Short mmCIF file of C-alpha atoms in Angstrom, two decimals:
data_model
loop_
_atom_site.label_atom_id
_atom_site.label_comp_id
_atom_site.label_asym_id
_atom_site.label_seq_id
_atom_site.Cartn_x
_atom_site.Cartn_y
_atom_site.Cartn_z
CA UNK A 1 -12.49 -23.45 -38.49
CA UNK A 2 -9.03 -24.64 -37.09
CA UNK A 3 -7.74 -21.24 -35.93
CA UNK A 4 -11.14 -20.94 -34.20
CA UNK A 5 -10.43 -24.05 -32.34
CA UNK A 6 -6.94 -23.00 -31.69
CA UNK A 7 -8.11 -19.49 -30.36
CA UNK A 8 -10.94 -21.20 -28.08
CA UNK A 9 -8.25 -23.49 -26.42
CA UNK A 10 -6.07 -20.75 -25.68
CA UNK A 11 -8.51 -18.59 -24.43
CA UNK A 12 -9.86 -21.60 -22.12
CA UNK A 13 -6.37 -22.07 -20.91
CA UNK A 14 -5.72 -18.17 -20.17
CA UNK A 15 -9.11 -18.42 -18.34
CA UNK A 16 -8.09 -21.42 -15.71
CA UNK A 17 -4.40 -20.17 -15.53
CA UNK A 18 -6.37 -16.80 -13.98
CA UNK A 19 -8.41 -19.06 -11.86
CA UNK A 20 -5.30 -20.95 -10.68
CA UNK A 21 -3.20 -17.67 -9.81
CA UNK A 22 -6.63 -16.50 -7.70
CA UNK A 23 -6.61 -19.97 -5.95
CA UNK A 24 -2.87 -20.22 -5.31
CA UNK A 25 -2.96 -16.66 -3.83
CA UNK A 26 -4.69 -18.19 -0.72
CA UNK A 27 -7.37 -15.52 -1.46
CA UNK A 28 -5.23 -12.50 -1.24
CA UNK A 29 -6.63 -11.72 -4.48
CA UNK A 30 -9.95 -10.82 -4.87
CA UNK A 31 -12.64 -12.87 -7.31
CA UNK A 32 -13.24 -9.64 -9.18
CA UNK A 33 -9.80 -9.45 -10.48
CA UNK A 34 -10.67 -12.52 -12.49
CA UNK A 35 -11.36 -10.89 -15.50
CA UNK A 36 -8.37 -8.93 -15.37
CA UNK A 37 -6.02 -11.62 -15.01
CA UNK A 38 -7.49 -13.59 -18.03
CA UNK A 39 -7.38 -10.65 -20.28
CA UNK A 40 -3.95 -10.05 -19.27
CA UNK A 41 -2.80 -13.40 -19.68
CA UNK A 42 -4.69 -13.64 -23.23
CA UNK A 43 -2.80 -10.26 -24.04
CA UNK A 44 0.69 -11.90 -22.94
CA UNK A 45 -0.20 -14.68 -25.08
CA UNK A 46 -1.18 -12.86 -28.04
CA UNK A 47 1.75 -10.65 -27.93
CA UNK A 48 4.08 -13.61 -27.66
CA UNK A 49 5.16 -12.22 -24.24
CA UNK A 50 4.35 -16.07 -22.88
CA UNK A 51 4.58 -19.14 -24.59
CA UNK A 52 1.52 -21.10 -24.41
CA UNK A 53 1.99 -23.75 -26.85
CA UNK A 54 2.10 -27.59 -25.66
CA UNK A 55 1.83 -26.81 -22.21
CA UNK A 56 -1.20 -26.97 -20.22
CA UNK A 57 -2.96 -24.46 -17.82
CA UNK A 58 -1.24 -25.20 -14.85
CA UNK A 59 1.94 -24.44 -16.24
CA UNK A 60 0.41 -21.22 -17.87
CA UNK A 61 -0.11 -19.96 -14.45
CA UNK A 62 3.26 -20.82 -13.03
CA UNK A 63 4.92 -18.76 -16.27
CA UNK A 64 2.78 -15.81 -15.57
CA UNK A 65 3.68 -16.42 -11.58
CA UNK A 66 6.84 -16.39 -12.27
CA UNK A 67 7.87 -13.92 -15.20
CA UNK A 68 5.17 -11.01 -13.44
CA UNK A 69 4.07 -9.63 -10.45
CA UNK A 70 0.29 -8.24 -10.25
CA UNK A 71 -0.49 -5.58 -8.07
CA UNK A 72 -3.47 -2.59 -7.89
CA UNK A 73 -2.44 1.06 -7.36
CA UNK A 74 -2.74 2.12 -3.86
CA UNK A 75 -4.12 5.70 -4.49
CA UNK A 76 -6.41 4.50 -7.74
CA UNK A 77 -8.09 0.75 -7.00
CA UNK A 78 -9.68 0.92 -10.94
CA UNK A 79 -5.64 0.72 -11.96
CA UNK A 80 -3.54 -2.65 -11.93
CA UNK A 81 0.29 -3.07 -12.76
CA UNK A 82 1.25 -5.84 -14.59
CA UNK A 83 5.09 -5.39 -14.19
CA UNK A 84 7.54 -8.18 -15.56
CA UNK A 85 10.37 -9.20 -13.45
CA UNK A 86 12.49 -9.42 -17.28
CA UNK A 87 13.91 -5.74 -17.69
CA UNK A 88 13.51 -6.01 -21.41
CA UNK A 89 9.54 -6.86 -21.38
CA UNK A 90 6.75 -3.99 -21.25
CA UNK A 91 4.94 -3.36 -18.17
CA UNK A 92 1.08 -3.24 -18.50
CA UNK A 93 -1.29 -1.02 -16.70
CA UNK A 94 -4.85 -1.85 -17.08
CA UNK A 95 -7.59 0.90 -16.31
CA UNK A 96 -11.10 -1.02 -15.22
CA UNK A 97 -12.88 2.08 -15.93
CA UNK A 98 -12.50 2.27 -19.81
CA UNK A 99 -15.26 0.41 -21.74
CA UNK A 100 -13.00 -2.40 -22.85
CA UNK A 101 -9.72 -2.90 -21.16
CA UNK A 102 -6.90 -1.10 -22.17
CA UNK A 103 -3.44 -2.07 -21.80
CA UNK A 104 -0.60 0.68 -22.12
CA UNK A 105 3.51 -0.73 -21.79
CA UNK A 106 6.28 1.19 -21.57
CA UNK A 107 9.82 -0.84 -21.60
CA UNK A 108 12.38 -0.63 -18.56
CA UNK A 109 15.30 0.74 -19.79
CA UNK A 110 17.99 0.90 -16.97
CA UNK A 111 15.94 2.37 -13.78
CA UNK A 112 13.12 4.19 -15.72
CA UNK A 113 10.28 3.45 -17.74
CA UNK A 114 9.99 4.85 -21.65
#
């Protein structure tokens, strides 16, 4: 029961963080990408790529913004990239046409992704 409560709190924090990111972008991000951002933040938390314990949703929002960039592909509007600012973190590519949101990761080594 306790694990379920903790997971619900984590999901809530990630959801609020995604809403804050959209709000803080001053309308540059459309509301349609809310689910993508929320799922991406949850994925980062579950993979321990962003620490979320003992911080609120606002701090989680800023941790994401300080460590990752979020952009849409120029040619395929169904593809989003979540690029880390740290070289040893994986890049995530989100394909919204998949039945479940799919994250593919590549690690930056030198100047190229492998």
